Amino acid sequence: MNLGLITESFSQDRRDWLAGAHGTDIAPSVTLDVSKFTANTHYPDGYIKSGIPLGKITTGGKYGPYDDAASDGRQTCVGFLYTGVEVVTKRGQVLTSAVASMLVHCAVKESKLPVAVDAAGKVDLASRVIFV
């Protein structure tokens, strides 16, 4: 029996980057490759933030953060993480993968995104995402 004190923290998911509810009813499930994300940038509090632009890794079919300089498939922006995802356990272990949902058709407030999308990423999303 463990009678030690356990501290638990919570993160509130911010979706102020969304310009409206359009597209939120169609959010496919995806598996994130957590090793592709950077702790200080993407999950400083143990949660990968919603609004992170995603790319699909060609080997294995998982998703990681969009990076135009990547050569593993993530150089094509395919959507945005819809909900924040816990990737560091209460015991401090970083998960290797996590299931999440992704927005593929929406309108976003560009200035509110947790990570900026470059011009190439905007071209990738041009037919499905409106940047305001």
Coordinates of C-alpha atoms in Angstrom, one line a residue:
M1 CA 0.0 0.0 0.0
N2 CA 1.4 3.4 -1.0
L3 CA 0.5 6.1 1.6
G4 CA 2.9 8.7 0.0
L5 CA 1.7 12.0 -1.2
I6 CA 0.9 12.1 -4.9
T7 CA 0.6 15.4 -6.7
E8 CA -1.6 15.7 -9.7
S9 CA -1.7 18.6 -12.1
F10 CA -4.3 19.4 -14.7
S11 CA -4.0 21.4 -18.0
Q12 CA -6.9 23.3 -19.4
D13 CA -7.3 22.9 -23.1
R14 CA -7.4 26.2 -24.9
R15 CA -9.2 26.3 -28.2
D16 CA -9.2 30.0 -28.7
W17 CA -7.3 29.4 -31.9
L18 CA -10.5 28.1 -33.5
A19 CA -12.5 30.7 -35.4
G20 CA -15.8 28.7 -34.9
A21 CA -17.2 25.3 -34.6
H22 CA -17.1 24.6 -38.4
G23 CA -15.4 21.2 -39.0
T24 CA -15.3 20.1 -35.3
D25 CA -17.9 17.4 -36.0
I26 CA -15.5 15.7 -38.4
A27 CA -12.3 15.1 -36.3
P28 CA -10.7 11.7 -37.2
S29 CA -8.7 9.8 -34.6
V30 CA -5.0 9.7 -35.1
T31 CA -2.0 8.2 -33.3
L32 CA 0.8 10.6 -32.4
D33 CA 4.5 9.6 -32.3
V34 CA 5.4 11.5 -29.2
S35 CA 9.2 11.1 -29.9
K36 CA 8.7 13.6 -32.8
F37 CA 7.5 16.3 -30.4
T38 CA 9.8 18.6 -28.4
A39 CA 9.0 18.8 -24.7
N40 CA 9.7 22.5 -24.1
T41 CA 7.9 23.5 -27.3
H42 CA 5.0 21.1 -27.6
Y43 CA 4.3 19.8 -24.1
P44 CA 6.0 21.9 -21.4
D45 CA 3.3 20.9 -18.9
G46 CA 3.0 17.3 -19.9
Y47 CA 0.2 17.9 -22.5
I48 CA 0.6 18.4 -26.2
K49 CA -1.4 21.5 -26.8
S50 CA -4.4 21.6 -29.1
G51 CA -3.8 23.6 -32.3
I52 CA -0.4 22.1 -33.0
P53 CA -0.1 21.6 -36.8
L54 CA 0.4 18.0 -37.7
G55 CA 2.0 16.0 -40.5
K56 CA 1.6 12.3 -41.2
I57 CA 4.8 10.2 -40.9
T58 CA 5.0 8.0 -44.0
T59 CA 6.5 5.0 -42.2
G60 CA 4.1 3.6 -39.6
G61 CA 1.3 6.0 -40.3
K62 CA 1.5 8.0 -37.1
Y63 CA 1.5 11.8 -36.8
G64 CA 4.0 14.3 -35.6
P65 CA 4.4 18.0 -35.5
Y66 CA 4.4 19.6 -39.0
D67 CA 7.9 20.6 -40.0
D68 CA 8.6 21.8 -43.6
A69 CA 12.2 20.8 -43.3
A70 CA 11.4 17.2 -42.4
S71 CA 11.8 14.3 -44.8
D72 CA 9.6 11.7 -43.1
G73 CA 6.2 12.9 -44.3
R74 CA 5.8 15.6 -41.7
Q75 CA 6.8 18.2 -44.3
T76 CA 3.2 18.2 -45.5
C77 CA 0.7 19.9 -43.1
V78 CA -2.5 17.8 -42.9
G79 CA -4.4 19.3 -40.0
F80 CA -4.4 20.5 -36.4
L81 CA -4.5 18.7 -33.1
Y82 CA -8.1 19.2 -31.9
T83 CA -7.7 18.4 -28.2
G84 CA -4.8 18.6 -25.9
V85 CA -3.2 15.2 -25.1
E86 CA -1.5 14.1 -21.9
V87 CA 1.9 12.5 -22.9
V88 CA 3.7 12.5 -19.5
T89 CA 2.3 10.2 -16.9
K90 CA 1.8 11.1 -13.2
R91 CA 5.1 9.2 -12.5
G92 CA 7.0 11.3 -15.1
Q93 CA 7.2 8.7 -17.8
V94 CA 6.9 10.1 -21.4
L95 CA 4.6 8.0 -23.5
T96 CA 5.8 6.8 -26.9
S97 CA 2.5 7.3 -28.6
A98 CA -0.9 8.8 -27.9
V99 CA -4.3 8.7 -29.5
A100 CA -5.8 12.0 -30.4
S101 CA -8.2 13.7 -32.7
M102 CA -7.3 16.0 -35.6
L103 CA -9.2 18.8 -37.4
V104 CA -8.9 18.6 -41.1
H105 CA -11.4 21.2 -42.2
C106 CA -11.8 24.4 -40.1
A107 CA -11.1 28.1 -39.7
V108 CA -8.3 29.1 -37.4
K109 CA -7.2 32.4 -35.8
E110 CA -3.6 32.3 -36.9
S111 CA -2.3 34.6 -34.1
K112 CA -3.7 32.2 -31.5
L113 CA -2.0 29.0 -32.7
P114 CA 0.5 27.6 -30.2
V115 CA 3.0 27.1 -33.1
A116 CA 3.0 29.2 -36.3
V117 CA 2.3 27.6 -39.7
D118 CA 4.7 28.7 -42.5
A119 CA 3.7 29.6 -46.0
A120 CA 4.3 26.0 -47.3
G121 CA 2.0 24.6 -44.6
K122 CA -0.7 27.1 -45.5
V123 CA -0.5 25.9 -49.2
D124 CA -0.8 22.3 -48.0
L125 CA -4.0 23.2 -46.1
A126 CA -5.4 25.8 -48.6
S127 CA -8.4 23.8 -49.8
R128 CA -9.5 22.9 -46.2
V129 CA -8.4 25.5 -43.8
I130 CA -9.2 29.2 -43.6
F131 CA -6.6 31.4 -41.7
V132 CA -8.1 34.5 -40.2

